Coordinates of C-alpha atoms and ligand atoms in Angstrom, one line a residue:
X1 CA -90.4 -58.5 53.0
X2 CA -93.5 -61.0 53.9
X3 CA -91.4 -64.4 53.6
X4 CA -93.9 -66.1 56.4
X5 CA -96.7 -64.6 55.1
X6 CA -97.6 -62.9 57.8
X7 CA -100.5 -60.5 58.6
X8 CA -100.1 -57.0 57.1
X9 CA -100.6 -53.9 58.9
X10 CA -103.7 -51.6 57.6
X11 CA -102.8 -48.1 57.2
X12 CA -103.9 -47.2 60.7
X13 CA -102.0 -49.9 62.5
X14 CA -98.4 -49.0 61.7
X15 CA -98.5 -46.1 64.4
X16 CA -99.3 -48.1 67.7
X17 CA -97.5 -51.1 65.7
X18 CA -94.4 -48.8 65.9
X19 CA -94.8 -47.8 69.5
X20 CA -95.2 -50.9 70.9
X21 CA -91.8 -52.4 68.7
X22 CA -89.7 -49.1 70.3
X23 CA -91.2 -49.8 73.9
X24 CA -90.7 -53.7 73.8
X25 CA -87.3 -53.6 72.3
X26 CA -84.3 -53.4 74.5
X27 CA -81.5 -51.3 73.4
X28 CA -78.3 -50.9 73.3
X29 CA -76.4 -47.6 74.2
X30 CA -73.1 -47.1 72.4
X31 CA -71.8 -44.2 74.3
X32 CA -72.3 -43.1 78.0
X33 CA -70.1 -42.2 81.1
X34 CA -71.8 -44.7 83.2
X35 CA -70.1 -47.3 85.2
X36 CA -70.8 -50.7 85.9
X37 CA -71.4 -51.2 90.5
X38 CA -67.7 -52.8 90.3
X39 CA -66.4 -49.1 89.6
X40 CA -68.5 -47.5 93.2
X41 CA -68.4 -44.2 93.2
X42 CA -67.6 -43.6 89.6
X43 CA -70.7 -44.1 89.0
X44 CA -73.2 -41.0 89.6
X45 CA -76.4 -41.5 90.0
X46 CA -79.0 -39.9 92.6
X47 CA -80.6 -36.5 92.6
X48 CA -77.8 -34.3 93.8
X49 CA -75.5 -35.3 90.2
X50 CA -78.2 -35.5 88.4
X51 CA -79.4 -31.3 89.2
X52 CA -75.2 -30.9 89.2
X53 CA -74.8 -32.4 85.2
X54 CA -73.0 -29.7 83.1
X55 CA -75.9 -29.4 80.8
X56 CA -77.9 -28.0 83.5
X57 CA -75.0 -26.0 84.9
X58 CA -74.6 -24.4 82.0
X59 CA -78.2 -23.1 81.9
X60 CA -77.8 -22.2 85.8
X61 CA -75.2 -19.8 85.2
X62 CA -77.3 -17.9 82.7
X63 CA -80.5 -17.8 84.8
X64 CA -78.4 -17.3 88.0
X65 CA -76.2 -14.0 89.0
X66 CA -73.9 -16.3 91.2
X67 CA -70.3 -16.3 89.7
X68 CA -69.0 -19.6 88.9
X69 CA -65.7 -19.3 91.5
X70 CA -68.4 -19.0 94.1
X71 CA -70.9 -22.2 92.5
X72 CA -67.6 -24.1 92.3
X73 CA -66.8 -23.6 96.5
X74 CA -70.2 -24.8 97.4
X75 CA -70.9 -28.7 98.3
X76 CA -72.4 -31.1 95.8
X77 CA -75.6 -30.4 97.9
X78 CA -75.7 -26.9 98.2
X79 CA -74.6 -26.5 94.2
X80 CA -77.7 -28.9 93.4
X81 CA -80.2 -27.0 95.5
X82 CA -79.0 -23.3 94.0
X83 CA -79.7 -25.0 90.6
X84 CA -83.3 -26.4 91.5
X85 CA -84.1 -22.8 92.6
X86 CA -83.0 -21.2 90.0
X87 CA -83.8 -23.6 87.0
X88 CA -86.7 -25.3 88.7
X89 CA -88.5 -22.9 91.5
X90 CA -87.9 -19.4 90.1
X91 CA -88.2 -20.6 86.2
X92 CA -89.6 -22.8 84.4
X93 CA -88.2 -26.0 83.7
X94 CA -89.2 -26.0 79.6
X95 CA -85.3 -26.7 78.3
X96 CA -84.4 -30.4 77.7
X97 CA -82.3 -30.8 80.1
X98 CA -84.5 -29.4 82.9
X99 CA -87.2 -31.4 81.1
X100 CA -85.3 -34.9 82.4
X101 CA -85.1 -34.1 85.8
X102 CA -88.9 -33.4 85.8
X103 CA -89.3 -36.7 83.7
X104 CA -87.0 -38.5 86.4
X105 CA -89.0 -37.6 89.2
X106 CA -91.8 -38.4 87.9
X107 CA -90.6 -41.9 86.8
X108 CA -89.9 -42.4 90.5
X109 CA -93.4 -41.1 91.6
X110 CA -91.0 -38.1 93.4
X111 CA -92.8 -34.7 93.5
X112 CA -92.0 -32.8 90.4
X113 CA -93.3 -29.3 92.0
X114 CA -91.3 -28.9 95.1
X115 CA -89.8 -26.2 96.8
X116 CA -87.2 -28.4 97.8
X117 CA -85.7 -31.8 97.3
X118 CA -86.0 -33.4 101.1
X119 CA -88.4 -35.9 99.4
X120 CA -86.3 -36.7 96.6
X121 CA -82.8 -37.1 98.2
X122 CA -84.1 -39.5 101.2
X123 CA -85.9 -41.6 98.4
X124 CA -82.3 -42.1 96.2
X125 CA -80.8 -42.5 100.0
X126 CA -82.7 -45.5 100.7
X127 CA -81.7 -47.4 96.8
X128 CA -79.8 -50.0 97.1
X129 CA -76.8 -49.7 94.6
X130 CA -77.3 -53.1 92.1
X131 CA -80.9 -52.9 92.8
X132 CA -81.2 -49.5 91.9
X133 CA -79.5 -49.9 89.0
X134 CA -81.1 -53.1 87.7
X135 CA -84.4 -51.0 88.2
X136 CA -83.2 -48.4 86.1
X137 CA -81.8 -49.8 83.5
X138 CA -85.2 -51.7 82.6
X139 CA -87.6 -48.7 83.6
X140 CA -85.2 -47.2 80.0
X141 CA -85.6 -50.2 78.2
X142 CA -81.8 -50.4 78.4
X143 CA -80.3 -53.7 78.2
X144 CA -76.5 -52.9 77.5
X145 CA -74.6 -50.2 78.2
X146 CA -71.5 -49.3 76.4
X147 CA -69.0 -47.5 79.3
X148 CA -66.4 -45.0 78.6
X149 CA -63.1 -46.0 80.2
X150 CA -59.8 -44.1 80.2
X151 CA -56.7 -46.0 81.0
X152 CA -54.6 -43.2 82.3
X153 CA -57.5 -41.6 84.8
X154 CA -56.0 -42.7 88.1
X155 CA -59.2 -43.6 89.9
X156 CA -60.3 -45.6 87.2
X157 CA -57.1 -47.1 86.2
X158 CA -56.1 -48.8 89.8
X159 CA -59.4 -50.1 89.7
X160 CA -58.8 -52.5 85.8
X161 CA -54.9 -52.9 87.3
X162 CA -56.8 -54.5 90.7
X163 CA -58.8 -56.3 88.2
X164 CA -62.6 -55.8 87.4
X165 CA -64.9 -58.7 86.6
X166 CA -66.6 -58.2 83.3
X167 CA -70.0 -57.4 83.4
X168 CA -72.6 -58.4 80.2
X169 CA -74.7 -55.3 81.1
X170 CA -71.7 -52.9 80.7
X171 CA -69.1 -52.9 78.1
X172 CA -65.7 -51.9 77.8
X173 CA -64.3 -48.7 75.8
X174 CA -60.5 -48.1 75.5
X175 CA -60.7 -44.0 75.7
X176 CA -57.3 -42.4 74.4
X177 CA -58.0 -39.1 74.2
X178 CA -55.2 -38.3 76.5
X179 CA -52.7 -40.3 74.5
X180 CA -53.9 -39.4 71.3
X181 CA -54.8 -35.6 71.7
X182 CA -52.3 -34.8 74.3
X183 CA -49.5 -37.0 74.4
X184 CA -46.7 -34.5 75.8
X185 CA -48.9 -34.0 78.5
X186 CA -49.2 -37.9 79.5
X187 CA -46.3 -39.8 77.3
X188 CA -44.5 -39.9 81.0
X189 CA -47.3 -42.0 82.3
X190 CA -46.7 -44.8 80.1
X191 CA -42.7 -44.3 80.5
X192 CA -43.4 -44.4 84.3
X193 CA -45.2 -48.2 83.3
X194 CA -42.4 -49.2 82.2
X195 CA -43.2 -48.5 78.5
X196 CA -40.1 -47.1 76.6
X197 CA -41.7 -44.6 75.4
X198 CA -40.3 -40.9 74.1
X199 CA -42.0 -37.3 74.0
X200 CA -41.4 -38.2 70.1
X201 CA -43.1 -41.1 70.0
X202 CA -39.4 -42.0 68.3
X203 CA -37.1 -45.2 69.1
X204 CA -39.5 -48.3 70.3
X205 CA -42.3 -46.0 70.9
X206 CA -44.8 -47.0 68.5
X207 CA -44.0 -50.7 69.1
X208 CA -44.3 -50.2 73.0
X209 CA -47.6 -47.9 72.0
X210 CA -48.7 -51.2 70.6
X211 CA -47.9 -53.4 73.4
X212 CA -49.6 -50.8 76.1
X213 CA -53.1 -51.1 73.9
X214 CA -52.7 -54.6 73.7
X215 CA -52.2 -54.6 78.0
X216 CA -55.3 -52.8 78.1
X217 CA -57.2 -54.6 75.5
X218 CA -56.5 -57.9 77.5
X219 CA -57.5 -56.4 80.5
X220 CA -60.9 -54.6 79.4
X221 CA -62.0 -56.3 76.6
X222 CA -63.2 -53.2 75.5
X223 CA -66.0 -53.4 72.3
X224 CA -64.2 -50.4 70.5
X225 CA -61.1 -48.0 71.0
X226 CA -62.4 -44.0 71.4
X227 CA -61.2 -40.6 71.1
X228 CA -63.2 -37.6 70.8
X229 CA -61.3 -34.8 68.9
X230 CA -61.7 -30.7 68.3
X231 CA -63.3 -29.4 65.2
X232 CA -59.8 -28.4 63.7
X233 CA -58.9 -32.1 63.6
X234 CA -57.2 -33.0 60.2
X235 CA -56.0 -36.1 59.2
X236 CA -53.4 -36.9 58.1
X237 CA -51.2 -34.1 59.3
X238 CA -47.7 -33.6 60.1
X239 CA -48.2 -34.2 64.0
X240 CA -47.4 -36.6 67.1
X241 CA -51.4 -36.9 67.0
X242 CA -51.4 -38.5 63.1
X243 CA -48.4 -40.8 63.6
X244 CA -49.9 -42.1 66.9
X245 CA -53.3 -42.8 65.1
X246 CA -52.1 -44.0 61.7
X247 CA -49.1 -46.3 63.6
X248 CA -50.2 -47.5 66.8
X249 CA -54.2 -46.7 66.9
X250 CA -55.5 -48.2 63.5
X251 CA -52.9 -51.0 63.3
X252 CA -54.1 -52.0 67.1
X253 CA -58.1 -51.7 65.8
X254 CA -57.3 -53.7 63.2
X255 CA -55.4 -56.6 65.3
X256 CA -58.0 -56.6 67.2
X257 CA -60.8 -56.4 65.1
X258 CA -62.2 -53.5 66.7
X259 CA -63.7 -50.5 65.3
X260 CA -62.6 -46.8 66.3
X261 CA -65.0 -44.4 67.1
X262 CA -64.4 -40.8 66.3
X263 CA -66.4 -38.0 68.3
X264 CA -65.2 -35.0 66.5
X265 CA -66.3 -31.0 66.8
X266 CA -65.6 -30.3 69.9
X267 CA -64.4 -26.7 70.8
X268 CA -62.5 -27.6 74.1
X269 CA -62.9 -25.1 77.2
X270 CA -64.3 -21.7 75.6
X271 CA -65.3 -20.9 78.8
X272 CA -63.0 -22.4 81.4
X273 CA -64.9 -20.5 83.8
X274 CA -67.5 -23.1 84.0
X275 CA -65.5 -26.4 83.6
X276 CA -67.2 -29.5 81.9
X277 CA -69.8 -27.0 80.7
X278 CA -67.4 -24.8 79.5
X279 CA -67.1 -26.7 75.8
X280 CA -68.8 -25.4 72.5
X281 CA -68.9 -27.0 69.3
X282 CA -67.6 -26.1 66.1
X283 CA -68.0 -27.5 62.0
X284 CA -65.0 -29.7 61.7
X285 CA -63.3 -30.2 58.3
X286 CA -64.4 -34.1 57.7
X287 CA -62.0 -34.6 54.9
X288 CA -60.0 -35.6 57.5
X289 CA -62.8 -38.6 57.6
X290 CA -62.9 -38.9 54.3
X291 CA -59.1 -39.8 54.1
X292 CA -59.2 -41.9 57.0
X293 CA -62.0 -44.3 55.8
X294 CA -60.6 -44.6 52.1
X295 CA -56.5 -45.0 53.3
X296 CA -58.0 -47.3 55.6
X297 CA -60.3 -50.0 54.1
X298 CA -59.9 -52.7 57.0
X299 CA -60.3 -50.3 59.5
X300 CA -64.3 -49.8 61.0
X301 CA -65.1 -46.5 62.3
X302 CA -67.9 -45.2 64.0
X303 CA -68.2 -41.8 64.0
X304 CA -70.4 -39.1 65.2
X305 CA -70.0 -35.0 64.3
X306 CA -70.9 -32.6 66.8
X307 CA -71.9 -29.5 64.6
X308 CA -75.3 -29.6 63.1
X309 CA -73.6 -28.5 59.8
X310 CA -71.7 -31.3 59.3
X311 CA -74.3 -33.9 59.8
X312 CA -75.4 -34.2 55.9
X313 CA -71.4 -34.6 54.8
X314 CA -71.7 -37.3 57.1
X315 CA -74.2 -39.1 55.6
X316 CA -72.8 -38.6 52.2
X317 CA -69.9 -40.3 53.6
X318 CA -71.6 -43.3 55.1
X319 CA -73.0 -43.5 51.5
X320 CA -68.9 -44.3 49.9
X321 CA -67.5 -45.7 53.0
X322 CA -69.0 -49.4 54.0
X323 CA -66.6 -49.2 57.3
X324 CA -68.0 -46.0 58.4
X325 CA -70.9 -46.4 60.4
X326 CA -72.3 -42.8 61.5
X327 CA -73.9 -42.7 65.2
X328 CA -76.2 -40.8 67.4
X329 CA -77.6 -36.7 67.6
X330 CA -73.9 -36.1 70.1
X331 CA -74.3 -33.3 73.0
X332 CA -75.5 -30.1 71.8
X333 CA -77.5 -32.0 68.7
X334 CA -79.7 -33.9 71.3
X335 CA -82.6 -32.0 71.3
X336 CA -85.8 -33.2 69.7
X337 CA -86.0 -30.4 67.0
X338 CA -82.8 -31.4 65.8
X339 CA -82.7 -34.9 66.4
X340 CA -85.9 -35.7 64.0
X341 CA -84.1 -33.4 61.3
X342 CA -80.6 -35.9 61.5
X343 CA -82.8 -39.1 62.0
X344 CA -85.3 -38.2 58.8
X345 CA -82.1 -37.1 56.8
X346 CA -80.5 -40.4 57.8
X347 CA -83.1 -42.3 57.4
X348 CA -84.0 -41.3 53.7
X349 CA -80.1 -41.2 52.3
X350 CA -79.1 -45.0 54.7
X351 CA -82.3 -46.2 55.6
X352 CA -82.0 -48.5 58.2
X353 CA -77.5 -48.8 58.1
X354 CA -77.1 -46.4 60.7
X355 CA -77.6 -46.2 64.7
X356 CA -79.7 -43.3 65.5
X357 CA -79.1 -42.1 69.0
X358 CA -77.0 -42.7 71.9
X359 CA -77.6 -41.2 75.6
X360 CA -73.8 -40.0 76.3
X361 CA -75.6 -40.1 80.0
X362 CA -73.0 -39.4 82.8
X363 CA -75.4 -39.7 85.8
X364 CA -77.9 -43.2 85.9
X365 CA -81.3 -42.0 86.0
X366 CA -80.5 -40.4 82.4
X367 CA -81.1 -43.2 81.0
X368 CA -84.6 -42.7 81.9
X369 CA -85.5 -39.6 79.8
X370 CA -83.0 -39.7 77.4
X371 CA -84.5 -43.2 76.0
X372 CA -88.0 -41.9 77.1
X373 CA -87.5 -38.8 74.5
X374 CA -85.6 -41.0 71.8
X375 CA -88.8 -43.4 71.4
X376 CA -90.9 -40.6 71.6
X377 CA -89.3 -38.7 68.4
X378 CA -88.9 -42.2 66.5
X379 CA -92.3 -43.0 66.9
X380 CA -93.1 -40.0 64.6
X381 CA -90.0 -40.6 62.4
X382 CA -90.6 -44.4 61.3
X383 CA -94.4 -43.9 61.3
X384 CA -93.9 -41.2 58.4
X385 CA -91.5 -43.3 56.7
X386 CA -93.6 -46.6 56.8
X387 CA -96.8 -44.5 56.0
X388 CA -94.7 -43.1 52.9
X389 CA -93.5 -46.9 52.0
X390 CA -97.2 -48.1 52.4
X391 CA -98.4 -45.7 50.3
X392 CA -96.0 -46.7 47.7
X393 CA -97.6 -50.0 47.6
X394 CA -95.8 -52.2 49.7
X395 CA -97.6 -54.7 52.3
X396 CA -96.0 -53.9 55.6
X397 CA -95.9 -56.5 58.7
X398 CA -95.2 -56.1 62.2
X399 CA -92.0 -58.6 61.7
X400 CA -90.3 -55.6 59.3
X401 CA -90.8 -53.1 61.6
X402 CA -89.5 -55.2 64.8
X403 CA -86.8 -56.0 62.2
X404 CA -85.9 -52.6 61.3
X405 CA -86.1 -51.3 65.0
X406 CA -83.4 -54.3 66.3
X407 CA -81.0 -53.8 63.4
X408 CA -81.1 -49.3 64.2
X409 CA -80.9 -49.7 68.5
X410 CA -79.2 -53.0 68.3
X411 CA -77.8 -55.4 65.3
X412 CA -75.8 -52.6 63.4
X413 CA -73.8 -52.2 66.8
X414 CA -73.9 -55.8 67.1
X415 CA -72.3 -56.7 63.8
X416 CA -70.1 -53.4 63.4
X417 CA -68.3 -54.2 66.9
X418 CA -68.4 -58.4 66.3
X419 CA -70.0 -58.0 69.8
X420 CA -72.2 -61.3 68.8
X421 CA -69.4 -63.4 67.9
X422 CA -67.6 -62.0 71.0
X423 CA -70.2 -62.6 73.5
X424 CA -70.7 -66.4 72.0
X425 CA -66.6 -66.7 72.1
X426 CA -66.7 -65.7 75.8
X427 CA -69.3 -68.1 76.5
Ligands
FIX501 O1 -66.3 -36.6 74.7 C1 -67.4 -37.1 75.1 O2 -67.6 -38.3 75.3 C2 -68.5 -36.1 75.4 O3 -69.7 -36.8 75.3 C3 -68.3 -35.5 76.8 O4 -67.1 -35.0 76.9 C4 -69.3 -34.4 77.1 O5 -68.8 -33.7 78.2 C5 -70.7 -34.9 77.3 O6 -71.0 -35.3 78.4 C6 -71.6 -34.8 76.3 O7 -72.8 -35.2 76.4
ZN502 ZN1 -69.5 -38.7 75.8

């Protein structure tokens, strides 16, 4: 609304008024695989991971006749250049993914055309680590990024047990999909701790399951707990997985004020052949949602569905639930033609209560393209809705629009995690 009186925008305007609010706002991304310098080499970044990134391996093994055994004994370097000549030299590289890396280069005035990537691995040779990343993180318009950070992965772990210094520019997530989705598998961790824990979860179990996500809160400070989960999840069920979530999980969220973000749809491994790029999707059952956000009033969950067919349940949901905030086109959904058809349907049914896209980027320079092609479809998104609004007769200003923007990329994160009041607490 015009309290200040402000200038309106003419009819015409509210397109490059639009632009200009995406490209001057900085966002926030809610979900990546990206690590802060402290981590080192948990970070990827640089040309060789970025042409190695599962998306793109899954299109090399269809436009390439070499078996995966035989990609998987090659070196980082040699996989990377057998995928620029098959995606890049002897195709053309028109998918999304292939798309980025073209986009990337070109960001970093690299060739974009040649045969080979001599050019491009000497330039990411010569970065400097924190520079580099400082770099990139602006050239996305990126000013916080939301880590993904699994307690029980050893090279990550004896890193938090030596002790990390926080970093503003890179949050915290407590990951549990090990605990949560495959606890006989990694109970014995926790035992081996010096948590009494049992295969069970029986005796002091839930208790000690309590006290090990309050160690690892104190020590990450995470902004939310995570799990991603399969498309048959159901909740609640008789299972270790239900009593973990509704005993240790939620009860730990809620002590801690912190919301739980569910990733669910995933069809893990139907081609174990090709590893991380071996994972489908499937439409999940979100009753399982539906039970979780009602039984659960003073819990907060952020939640994103992997399966295009879900996506409209989902906003239905987010229509009853108040503590369900629905997130970003996940995975297979990030693809412009079906990113504009989530965002409109979002956008008409929640208008401004949801956050639209996260980059889910596991190697740095992501950040580039995937923010690159998330302003580019929102421009056409919010410019049909304001041009709609307009046309209904309402005076729009440049404030409502910087407004809206900060509230979708930023504030509804901001105020669903109490990352505000947690920053100024810290401070
Ligand atoms: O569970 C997740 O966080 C998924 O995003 C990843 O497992 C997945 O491999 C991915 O990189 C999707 O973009
Ligand atoms: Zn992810």
């Amino acid at each position: 609304m015009n309290a200040m009186n402000e200038q309106t925008l003419l009819s015409e305007q509210i397109r490059s008024c639009v632009e200009e609010v995406l490209a001057s706002t900085d966002l926030i991304d809610v979900h990546t695989h990206l690590f802060a310098p402290a981590f080192g080499n948990l970070g990827l970044w640089g040309i060789d991971e970025l042409l190695t990134y599962h998306y793109l391996e899954a299109e090399f093994f269809r436009s390439s006749d070499m078996p995966p055994e035989r990609y998987w004994k090659l070196s980082k370097t040699e996989q990377a250049d057998a995928v620029w000549q098959a995606l890049f030299v002897e195709n053309t590289p028109i998918s999304e993914a292939t798309r980025g890396i073209i986009a990337v280069l070109k960001a970093f005035d690299l060739p974009t055309g040649s045969p080979d990537l001599a050019e491009a691995r000497s330039f990411f040779r010569n970065q400097n680590l924190e520079a580099h990343i400082a770099r990139t993180l602006r050239m996305a318009g990126v000013s916080t990024v939301v880590m993904t950070n699994d307690p029980l992965y050893p090279a990550e772990r004896e890193l938090w047990m030596k002790g990390v210094l926080p970093n503003p520019q890179f949050q915290a997530v407590l990951r549990l999909d090990r605990i949560v989705r495959d606890w006989p598998g990694h109970w014995h961790i926790l035992e081996k701790d010096g948590y009494e824990v049992s295969s069970q979860v029986s005796g002091k179990s839930v208790s000690e399951l309590r006290r090990f996500l309050s160690d690892w809160h104190k020590c990450m400070q995470p902004v939310y707990m995570a799990i991603s989960l399969p498309d048959t999840f159901q909740f609640p069920e008789k299972t270790l997985q239900s009593k973990i979530l509704r005993d240790a999980v939620l009860p730990a969220c809620r002590e801690f004020d912190l919301p739980l973000s569910l990733m669910i749809g995933v069809r893990y491994q139907v081609n174990p052949r090709i590893r991380l790029a071996g994972d489908g999707v499937g439409k999940a059952d979100l009753r399982a949602v539906e039970n979780l956000c009602r039984n659960f009033p003073d819990n907060r969950f952020l939640i994103s569905v992997l399966s295009r067919e879900n996506q409209h349940e989902l906003c239905v949901y987010a229509r009853k639930f108040s503590n369900l905030m629905p997130f970003g086109c996940w995975w297979f959904l990030n693809n412009p033609s079906i990113v504009e058809e989530i965002t409109r349907q979002r956008i008409e049914m929640l208008g401004t209560s949801f956050i639209p896209q996260h980059s889910d980027a596991r190697v740095l320079e992501q950040l580039i393209y995937k923010w690159q092609s998330t302003r580019g479809i929102m421009i056409g998104i919010l410019h049909d809705a304001y041009q709609r609004l307009w046309g209904n007769g309402l005076a729009l200003t440049r404030n409502d629009i910087t407004h809206d923007v900060n509230r979708l990329f930023r504030a509804n994160f901001e105020r669903f995690t109490r990352l505000i009041e947690s920053a100024s607490r810290a401070t």
